[in-house]
Coordinates of C-alpha atoms in Angstrom, one line a residue:
Chain A
Q1 CA 22.7 -29.1 -8.6
A2 CA 21.1 -26.0 -7.0
P3 CA 18.2 -24.6 -9.0
A4 CA 18.3 -21.2 -10.6
P5 CA 18.1 -18.9 -7.6
T6 CA 14.8 -17.2 -6.9
K7 CA 14.9 -14.1 -4.8
W8 CA 12.7 -11.2 -3.7
N9 CA 12.9 -8.1 -5.9
K10 CA 11.9 -5.9 -3.1
R11 CA 13.9 -5.4 0.0
N12 CA 11.2 -4.5 2.5
L13 CA 9.3 -7.7 3.4
S14 CA 6.4 -7.9 5.8
W15 CA 5.7 -10.9 8.0
R16 CA 3.0 -12.1 10.3
V17 CA 2.3 -15.1 12.5
R18 CA -1.2 -16.0 11.3
T19 CA -1.7 -19.0 13.5
F20 CA 0.1 -20.0 16.7
P21 CA 0.9 -23.4 18.2
R22 CA -2.2 -24.8 19.9
D23 CA -0.8 -26.8 22.8
S24 CA 2.7 -25.5 23.1
A25 CA 4.4 -24.1 26.2
L26 CA 5.5 -21.2 24.0
G27 CA 3.1 -18.3 24.2
P28 CA 2.3 -16.1 21.2
D29 CA 4.6 -13.3 22.3
T30 CA 7.5 -15.8 22.6
V31 CA 6.7 -17.2 19.2
R32 CA 6.6 -13.7 17.6
A33 CA 9.9 -12.8 19.3
L34 CA 11.6 -15.9 18.0
M35 CA 10.4 -15.2 14.5
Y36 CA 11.6 -11.7 14.8
Y37 CA 15.1 -12.8 15.8
A38 CA 15.2 -15.7 13.2
L39 CA 14.5 -13.2 10.4
K40 CA 16.9 -10.7 11.9
V41 CA 19.7 -13.3 11.5
W42 CA 19.3 -12.8 7.8
S43 CA 18.6 -9.1 7.7
D44 CA 21.6 -8.4 9.9
I45 CA 23.9 -9.4 7.0
A46 CA 21.9 -8.9 3.8
P47 CA 20.1 -5.7 2.7
L48 CA 16.7 -7.0 3.6
N49 CA 14.3 -5.4 6.1
F50 CA 11.6 -7.4 7.8
H51 CA 8.6 -5.8 9.4
E52 CA 5.9 -7.5 11.4
V53 CA 2.4 -6.5 10.2
A54 CA -1.1 -7.3 11.2
G55 CA -2.8 -7.6 7.8
S56 CA -3.4 -10.6 5.6
T57 CA -1.2 -9.2 2.9
A58 CA 2.1 -10.0 4.7
D59 CA 4.8 -11.4 2.3
I60 CA 5.8 -14.1 4.8
Q61 CA 2.7 -15.7 6.4
I62 CA 3.7 -18.0 9.3
D63 CA 1.4 -20.8 10.3
F64 CA 1.5 -23.7 12.7
S65 CA -0.5 -26.4 10.9
R66 CA -1.2 -30.1 11.3
A67 CA -1.3 -33.0 8.9
D68 CA -2.6 -32.1 5.4
H69 CA -2.9 -28.3 5.4
Q70 CA -3.7 -27.8 1.7
D71 CA -0.2 -27.5 0.3
E72 CA 2.0 -30.2 -1.3
Y73 CA 3.8 -30.9 2.0
P74 CA 1.5 -32.5 4.5
F75 CA 2.9 -32.8 8.0
D76 CA 3.3 -36.2 9.7
G77 CA 2.9 -35.7 13.4
P78 CA 5.9 -35.6 15.9
G79 CA 9.2 -36.2 14.2
G80 CA 9.6 -36.7 10.4
T81 CA 9.1 -33.4 8.6
V82 CA 8.9 -30.5 11.0
A83 CA 8.6 -27.4 8.8
H84 CA 8.9 -26.0 5.4
A85 CA 8.8 -22.7 3.6
F86 CA 8.1 -21.5 0.1
F87 CA 10.7 -19.9 -2.1
P88 CA 10.3 -16.4 -3.4
G89 CA 8.3 -16.0 -6.6
D90 CA 5.1 -14.8 -8.1
H91 CA 2.9 -17.5 -6.5
H92 CA 0.7 -16.4 -3.6
S93 CA 2.4 -18.6 -1.1
A94 CA 5.9 -17.3 -1.9
G95 CA 7.7 -16.8 1.4
D96 CA 5.1 -18.5 3.5
T97 CA 6.5 -20.6 6.3
H98 CA 4.7 -23.6 8.0
F99 CA 5.7 -25.3 11.2
D100 CA 4.2 -28.7 12.2
D101 CA 1.9 -27.9 15.1
E102 CA 2.4 -31.5 16.4
E103 CA 6.0 -31.0 17.2
A104 CA 7.1 -30.2 20.8
W105 CA 8.3 -26.7 20.0
T106 CA 10.8 -25.4 22.6
F107 CA 13.0 -22.5 23.3
R108 CA 16.0 -22.6 25.7
S109 CA 14.9 -26.0 26.8
S110 CA 16.9 -28.9 28.1
D111 CA 14.3 -31.3 26.8
A112 CA 16.2 -33.4 24.3
H113 CA 13.0 -34.4 22.6
G114 CA 11.9 -30.9 21.9
M115 CA 12.3 -29.1 18.7
D116 CA 14.1 -25.7 19.0
L117 CA 11.8 -23.3 17.3
F118 CA 14.5 -20.6 16.7
A119 CA 16.8 -23.1 15.0
V120 CA 14.1 -24.4 12.7
A121 CA 12.8 -20.9 12.0
V122 CA 16.3 -19.6 10.9
H123 CA 16.5 -22.6 8.5
E124 CA 13.0 -22.0 7.1
F125 CA 13.4 -18.3 6.6
G126 CA 16.5 -19.2 4.6
H127 CA 14.2 -20.9 2.2
A128 CA 11.7 -18.0 2.4
I129 CA 14.4 -15.7 1.0
G130 CA 15.6 -18.1 -1.6
L131 CA 18.2 -20.5 -0.2
S132 CA 17.9 -24.2 -0.9
H133 CA 19.3 -27.2 1.0
V134 CA 23.0 -27.8 1.0
S135 CA 25.1 -30.7 2.3
T136 CA 27.7 -28.7 4.2
P137 CA 27.4 -30.1 7.7
S138 CA 27.9 -26.7 9.4
S139 CA 25.3 -24.9 7.3
I140 CA 22.0 -23.9 8.8
M141 CA 20.6 -24.9 5.4
Q142 CA 21.4 -28.6 5.6
P143 CA 18.1 -30.3 5.8
Y144 CA 18.3 -32.3 9.1
Y145 CA 17.4 -30.9 12.5
Q146 CA 20.6 -30.8 14.6
G147 CA 19.3 -29.3 17.8
P148 CA 19.3 -25.8 19.2
V149 CA 21.8 -23.3 17.8
G150 CA 22.1 -21.2 20.9
D151 CA 21.0 -17.8 22.0
P152 CA 18.9 -16.0 19.4
L153 CA 20.4 -12.7 20.5
R154 CA 23.9 -14.0 19.7
Y155 CA 23.4 -16.4 16.9
R156 CA 25.5 -15.8 13.8
L157 CA 25.2 -17.6 10.5
P158 CA 27.9 -20.0 9.4
Y159 CA 30.2 -18.7 6.8
D160 CA 28.7 -20.8 4.0
D161 CA 25.3 -19.4 4.6
R162 CA 26.5 -15.8 4.7
V163 CA 28.2 -16.2 1.4
R164 CA 25.1 -17.8 -0.2
V165 CA 22.8 -15.0 1.0
W166 CA 25.3 -12.4 -0.2
Q167 CA 25.3 -14.0 -3.6
L168 CA 21.6 -13.4 -3.8
Y169 CA 21.2 -10.0 -2.2
G170 CA 24.6 -8.5 -1.8
V171 CA 26.1 -7.4 1.5
R172 CA 24.3 -5.1 3.9
E173 CA 25.9 -1.7 4.0
S174 CA 26.6 -1.9 7.7
V175 CA 28.4 -5.3 7.2
S176 CA 32.0 -5.3 6.0
P177 CA 32.7 -8.5 4.2
T178 CA 36.3 -8.3 5.4
A179 CA 35.1 -8.0 9.0
Q180 CA 32.9 -11.0 8.4
L181 CA 35.8 -13.0 7.2
D182 CA 37.9 -11.9 10.2
T183 CA 35.2 -13.4 12.4
P184 CA 35.0 -10.7 15.0
E185 CA 33.0 -10.9 18.1
P186 CA 29.4 -10.9 17.1
E187 CA 27.6 -7.6 17.8
E188 CA 24.8 -8.0 20.3
P189 CA 21.5 -7.2 18.8
P190 CA 19.2 -5.0 20.8
L191 CA 17.0 -6.7 23.3
L192 CA 13.4 -7.3 22.5
P193 CA 11.2 -4.4 23.6
E194 CA 10.4 -5.0 27.2
P195 CA 6.6 -5.3 27.7
P196 CA 5.3 -2.3 29.5
D197 CA 4.5 -4.1 32.7
N198 CA 4.7 -3.1 36.3
R199 CA 8.0 -4.7 37.1
S200 CA 9.7 -1.3 37.1
S201 CA 11.7 -0.6 40.1
T202 CA 11.2 3.1 39.9
P203 CA 8.6 4.5 42.3
P204 CA 5.2 5.7 40.9
R205 CA 5.4 9.2 39.5
K206 CA 3.0 12.0 40.1
D207 CA 2.5 12.7 36.4
V208 CA 1.2 9.3 35.6
P209 CA -2.2 9.6 33.9
H210 CA -5.1 7.2 34.6
R211 CA -6.3 5.2 31.7
C212 CA -10.0 5.5 32.7
S213 CA -10.1 9.3 32.6
A214 CA -7.5 10.2 30.0
H215 CA -8.2 12.1 26.9
F216 CA -5.6 10.4 24.8
D217 CA -3.1 12.5 22.8
A218 CA -2.6 9.8 20.1
V219 CA -3.8 6.3 19.3
A220 CA -2.2 4.0 16.8
Q221 CA -2.2 0.5 15.5
I222 CA 1.4 -0.6 15.4
R223 CA 2.4 -4.2 14.3
G224 CA -1.2 -5.2 15.0
E225 CA -1.3 -3.9 18.5
A226 CA -3.0 -0.8 19.8
F227 CA -1.1 2.0 21.5
F228 CA -2.8 4.7 23.5
F229 CA -0.6 7.7 24.3
K230 CA -1.1 10.2 27.0
G231 CA 1.6 12.6 28.2
K232 CA 4.9 10.7 28.7
Y233 CA 3.1 7.4 28.9
F234 CA 1.3 4.8 26.8
W235 CA -0.9 1.8 27.2
R236 CA -0.5 -1.2 24.9
L237 CA -3.2 -3.7 23.8
N238 CA -2.2 -6.9 22.2
R239 CA -3.9 -8.3 19.0
D240 CA -6.7 -9.8 21.0
R241 CA -7.4 -6.3 22.3
H242 CA -6.2 -7.2 25.8
L243 CA -4.3 -4.7 27.8
V244 CA -0.7 -5.8 28.3
S245 CA -0.7 -4.1 31.7
L246 CA -3.0 -1.9 33.6
Q247 CA 0.0 0.3 34.3
P248 CA 1.2 2.6 31.6
A249 CA 4.7 2.3 30.2
Q250 CA 7.1 5.3 29.9
M251 CA 7.2 6.5 26.3
H252 CA 10.9 7.3 26.4
R253 CA 12.0 4.0 27.8
F254 CA 10.3 2.1 25.0
W255 CA 10.6 4.5 22.0
R256 CA 14.3 4.9 22.1
G257 CA 15.5 8.2 20.7
L258 CA 12.5 10.5 21.5
P259 CA 13.9 13.6 23.3
L260 CA 13.5 13.3 27.0
H261 CA 12.0 16.7 27.3
L262 CA 9.1 15.7 25.0
D263 CA 6.1 15.7 27.3
S264 CA 3.6 14.3 24.8
V265 CA 3.0 13.5 21.2
D266 CA 0.3 14.8 18.8
A267 CA -0.2 11.8 16.5
V268 CA 1.4 8.5 15.7
Y269 CA 0.9 6.1 12.7
E270 CA 2.5 3.1 11.1
R271 CA 3.5 3.9 7.5
T272 CA 2.1 1.4 5.0
S273 CA 5.0 1.8 2.6
D274 CA 7.8 0.6 4.8
H275 CA 6.1 -0.1 8.1
K276 CA 8.1 2.5 9.9
I277 CA 6.4 4.3 12.7
V278 CA 6.0 8.1 12.5
F279 CA 5.5 10.3 15.6
F280 CA 4.3 14.0 15.3
K281 CA 4.8 16.7 17.8
G282 CA 4.3 20.3 16.9
D283 CA 6.1 21.2 13.7
R284 CA 8.4 18.2 13.9
Y285 CA 8.2 14.5 13.3
W286 CA 10.4 11.4 14.0
V287 CA 10.6 8.1 12.1
F288 CA 11.2 4.9 14.0
K289 CA 12.3 1.6 12.7
D290 CA 10.8 -0.8 15.2
N291 CA 11.3 1.0 18.5
N292 CA 14.5 2.9 17.6
V293 CA 14.5 6.3 16.0
E294 CA 16.1 6.7 12.6
E295 CA 19.1 8.9 12.1
G296 CA 18.4 12.5 11.0
Y297 CA 15.2 13.0 13.0
P298 CA 13.4 15.1 14.0
R299 CA 12.5 16.8 10.7
P300 CA 10.0 19.5 9.9
I301 CA 6.5 18.4 9.0
S302 CA 6.9 20.5 5.8
D303 CA 8.4 17.3 4.4
F304 CA 4.8 16.2 4.2
S305 CA 3.8 19.5 2.7
L306 CA 1.9 20.2 5.9
P307 CA 1.7 23.8 7.1
P308 CA 3.2 24.8 10.4
G309 CA 1.1 24.2 13.4
G310 CA 1.3 20.4 13.7
V311 CA -1.4 17.8 13.3
D312 CA -4.1 16.4 15.6
A313 CA -4.3 13.0 14.1
A314 CA -2.7 10.8 11.5
F315 CA -4.6 7.8 10.0
S316 CA -3.6 5.3 7.4
W317 CA -6.8 4.2 5.5
P318 CA -6.2 0.8 3.8
H319 CA -9.4 1.4 1.7
N320 CA -7.4 3.7 -0.6
D321 CA -3.9 3.2 0.7
R322 CA -3.7 6.9 1.7
T323 CA -2.7 8.6 4.9
Y324 CA -4.9 11.3 6.3
F325 CA -3.7 14.1 8.5
F326 CA -6.1 16.1 10.6
K327 CA -5.8 19.5 12.1
D328 CA -8.7 21.4 13.6
Q329 CA -11.5 21.0 11.0
L330 CA -9.2 20.4 8.1
Y331 CA -7.7 17.3 6.7
W332 CA -5.1 16.4 4.1
R333 CA -4.6 13.2 2.0
Y334 CA -1.1 11.9 1.6
D335 CA 0.5 9.2 -0.5
D336 CA 3.2 7.5 1.5
H337 CA 4.5 5.5 -1.5
T338 CA 5.2 8.6 -3.6
R339 CA 5.8 10.7 -0.5
R340 CA 3.5 13.4 -2.0
M341 CA 0.4 15.2 -0.8
D342 CA -2.6 14.5 -3.0
P343 CA -3.7 17.7 -4.8
G344 CA -6.8 19.5 -3.6
Y345 CA -6.1 19.4 0.0
P346 CA -6.7 20.5 2.7
A347 CA -10.4 19.9 2.7
Q348 CA -13.0 20.7 5.3
G349 CA -13.6 17.7 7.5
P350 CA -14.8 15.2 8.2
L351 CA -14.7 12.8 5.4
W352 CA -16.7 10.2 7.3
R353 CA -20.2 11.1 8.2
G354 CA -21.0 11.0 11.9
V355 CA -17.4 11.3 12.9
P356 CA -16.5 14.6 14.7
S357 CA -14.7 17.2 12.7
T358 CA -11.9 17.5 15.1
L359 CA -10.1 14.4 16.3
D360 CA -7.5 13.3 18.9
D361 CA -6.4 10.4 16.6
A362 CA -7.6 7.5 14.5
M363 CA -6.5 4.0 13.7
R364 CA -7.5 0.9 11.8
W365 CA -8.0 -2.3 13.8
S366 CA -7.6 -5.9 12.8
D367 CA -11.4 -6.3 12.4
G368 CA -11.1 -4.2 9.3
A369 CA -12.9 -1.2 10.9
S370 CA -11.5 2.2 11.5
Y371 CA -11.7 3.9 14.8
F372 CA -11.8 7.6 15.5
F373 CA -11.1 9.0 18.9
R374 CA -11.9 12.3 20.6
G375 CA -12.2 13.1 24.2
Q376 CA -13.3 10.0 26.1
E377 CA -15.3 8.6 23.2
Y378 CA -14.7 6.8 20.0
W379 CA -16.5 6.2 16.7
K380 CA -16.4 3.1 14.6
V381 CA -16.5 3.1 10.8
Q382 CA -16.9 -0.4 9.2
E383 CA -14.5 -1.4 6.5
G384 CA -15.1 0.4 3.2
E385 CA -17.9 2.6 4.8
L386 CA -18.0 6.3 4.8
E387 CA -20.3 6.7 7.8
A388 CA -19.9 5.9 11.5
A389 CA -21.7 2.7 12.6
P390 CA -25.0 3.3 14.4
G391 CA -24.7 3.4 18.2
Y392 CA -21.5 5.4 18.3
P393 CA -19.8 7.2 20.0
Q394 CA -19.0 4.8 22.8
S395 CA -16.7 5.0 25.8
T396 CA -13.0 4.5 24.9
A397 CA -12.1 3.7 28.5
R398 CA -14.8 1.0 28.9
D399 CA -14.3 -0.7 25.5
W400 CA -10.6 -0.5 25.1
L401 CA -9.0 0.1 28.5
V402 CA -10.8 -2.2 30.8
C403 CA -12.6 0.4 32.8
G404 CA -16.1 0.2 34.3
E405 CA -19.2 2.0 33.0
P406 CA -18.4 5.7 33.0
A407 CA -20.9 6.7 35.6
A408 CA -20.9 10.4 36.5
G409 CA -17.7 11.3 38.3
E410 CA -16.6 7.7 38.6
A411 CA -13.7 8.1 36.3
E412 CA -12.5 11.1 38.2
A413 CA -12.9 9.3 41.5
E414 CA -11.0 6.3 40.2
A415 CA -8.2 8.6 38.9
A416 CA -8.0 10.2 42.3
R417 CA -7.8 6.8 44.0
A418 CA -5.0 5.8 41.6
Chain B
C1 CA 30.3 -61.5 5.0
A2 CA 27.8 -59.7 2.8
A3 CA 25.8 -57.0 4.4
P4 CA 22.3 -58.2 5.3
A5 CA 19.6 -57.3 2.8
P6 CA 17.3 -54.6 4.0
R7 CA 13.9 -55.6 5.3
A8 CA 11.0 -55.1 2.9
E9 CA 9.4 -52.3 5.1
D10 CA 12.8 -50.5 5.3
L11 CA 13.2 -50.7 1.6
S12 CA 9.7 -49.4 1.1
L13 CA 10.3 -46.6 3.5
G14 CA 13.6 -45.9 1.9
V15 CA 12.2 -45.6 -1.6
E16 CA 9.3 -43.4 -0.4
W17 CA 11.8 -41.2 1.4
L18 CA 14.2 -40.9 -1.5
S19 CA 11.3 -40.0 -3.9
R20 CA 10.0 -37.4 -1.5
F21 CA 13.2 -35.6 -1.0
G22 CA 14.3 -35.6 -4.6
Y23 CA 16.7 -38.5 -4.9
L24 CA 14.4 -40.6 -7.0
P25 CA 12.1 -39.4 -9.7
P26 CA 8.4 -39.1 -8.6
A27 CA 6.5 -42.4 -9.0
D28 CA 5.3 -43.0 -12.6
P29 CA 1.6 -44.0 -12.5
A30 CA 2.1 -46.3 -15.5
T31 CA 4.9 -48.3 -14.0
G32 CA 4.3 -47.9 -10.3
R33 CA 7.4 -47.4 -8.3
L34 CA 9.6 -49.8 -10.0
Q35 CA 13.2 -48.8 -9.8
T36 CA 16.3 -50.6 -11.0
Q37 CA 18.7 -51.8 -8.3
E38 CA 21.3 -49.5 -9.9
E39 CA 19.1 -46.5 -9.8
L40 CA 18.2 -47.2 -6.2
S41 CA 21.8 -47.7 -5.1
K42 CA 22.8 -44.5 -6.9
A43 CA 20.0 -42.6 -5.1
I44 CA 21.0 -44.0 -1.7
A45 CA 24.7 -43.1 -2.4
T46 CA 23.7 -39.5 -3.3
M47 CA 21.5 -39.2 -0.2
Q48 CA 24.3 -40.6 2.0
Q49 CA 26.8 -38.1 0.5
F50 CA 24.4 -35.2 1.0
G51 CA 23.8 -36.3 4.6
G52 CA 27.5 -36.7 5.5
L53 CA 27.6 -40.5 5.5
K54 CA 29.9 -42.8 3.6
A55 CA 28.4 -43.2 0.1
T56 CA 28.0 -47.0 0.0
G57 CA 24.7 -47.1 -1.9
I58 CA 23.5 -49.6 0.7
L59 CA 20.4 -49.0 2.8
D60 CA 22.2 -49.7 6.1
E61 CA 21.3 -48.8 9.7
A62 CA 23.0 -45.5 9.6
T63 CA 21.2 -44.5 6.5
L64 CA 17.9 -45.6 7.8
A65 CA 18.6 -43.7 11.0
L66 CA 19.3 -40.5 9.0
M67 CA 16.1 -41.0 7.1
K68 CA 14.2 -41.1 10.5
T69 CA 15.9 -37.9 11.7
P70 CA 13.5 -34.9 11.9
R71 CA 14.0 -32.6 9.0
C72 CA 12.6 -29.9 6.7
S73 CA 9.9 -31.0 4.2
L74 CA 11.5 -29.5 1.2
P75 CA 13.4 -31.8 -1.2
D76 CA 17.2 -31.7 -1.1
L77 CA 17.5 -32.0 -4.9
P78 CA 15.3 -30.0 -7.2
P79 CA 13.2 -31.8 -9.7
L80 CA 15.2 -30.2 -12.5
S81 CA 18.2 -32.1 -11.5
W82 CA 16.5 -35.3 -12.6
A83 CA 16.1 -34.3 -16.2
R84 CA 19.8 -33.3 -16.1
R85 CA 20.9 -36.6 -14.6
K86 CA 18.8 -38.6 -17.0
R87 CA 20.4 -36.8 -20.0

């Protein structure tokens, strides 16, 4: 009695947690991690790629809502209905997934009354990619909550569910159907990226830059967070623009696959076409899927029709869905979807009035504005504008990296103290 | 002994639940929620079967307990299946 299957025509699907649980013991990072792993359960076996994004255009919008939340499935407080998701289709809510914010969402909890968020998310994402309910007791797609399903890093879909998703999307290349039938030991997925905190057991190194005095090599918005790169290190700010740690993280320990001898990067940006992350250094570039480098990189930047000599900055401008590359006083406009440079470039910069003609890097932020960085200063350009907002430049260290007012010599003194 | 008849509130909960999750057709504004006993029994049996219970068609304790189990909001049977079943 299953309906005609609906499925996504595209294979790259973006997702975003739009609202988080209000009174839950689970923090936003844990919620995002659980969503990542619940989606990965499906993309591990089917040719689907899920990418977390910051913008409101995500294919799968995830919300924690209460009671009537303006769809046809109002929630009913603790117990009863706990979540739902919309099947793929042309409607604007296709793929959207809603969790009842009044449930006691848990993760790795012994609380028998809690609702295991990972287990429910795997089920709901099954709907979001086109699977309906089944009566098979072992299936994750049977409609009743049956408790936790175990470790998100090791969870493997029951056979019935694997077959049903293969019927919709085929088998992922890396998955051998025979191997699946032979039920081998599940492969352990990579661990979630460790937050760049100060729990490292390695002693402090002499080449560690200080965030308050750094001229950053590159700045990028990746998955809605800001990354400030300097030398072999980077600082990370979460979506609320709060530094994850005052201490920088080591680039090579997080971005797996960058050559160890690489002492800095020139520019970084998240590609809008497939949400992969591109690093530039000199005449070469690397493409990362999440924080792992793709096979076959580095490649020459001539792939972008860029001349030898590298780039200073790379910036994806949502206003026209184009990527801009900057080098000295020149800039190029590139279409990431067609992978072609737009004709008529390079042009003499800058495109935005009031922004310096040479840049360290640029990024868009979740407030819709674009930010341009050079030296220890930054310029803000409001969404859709072609001119820097009045009152800029401002101090990058003060406004982004939790430093004091940059009094003369203070940054240097603080750096020396550090 | 015959099984005890379900209490009115259980029956009401059961009918509402069966409609919500696709086992009974949506309420008809002209006739209210009137269902024939046979229709209701059939719907309960289908729900029991889907939920892994013995398909008796009787709204017993186990069936009511399953109806109170936390679950996904989406229906188990799509609306289309109603037209098909009616035909």
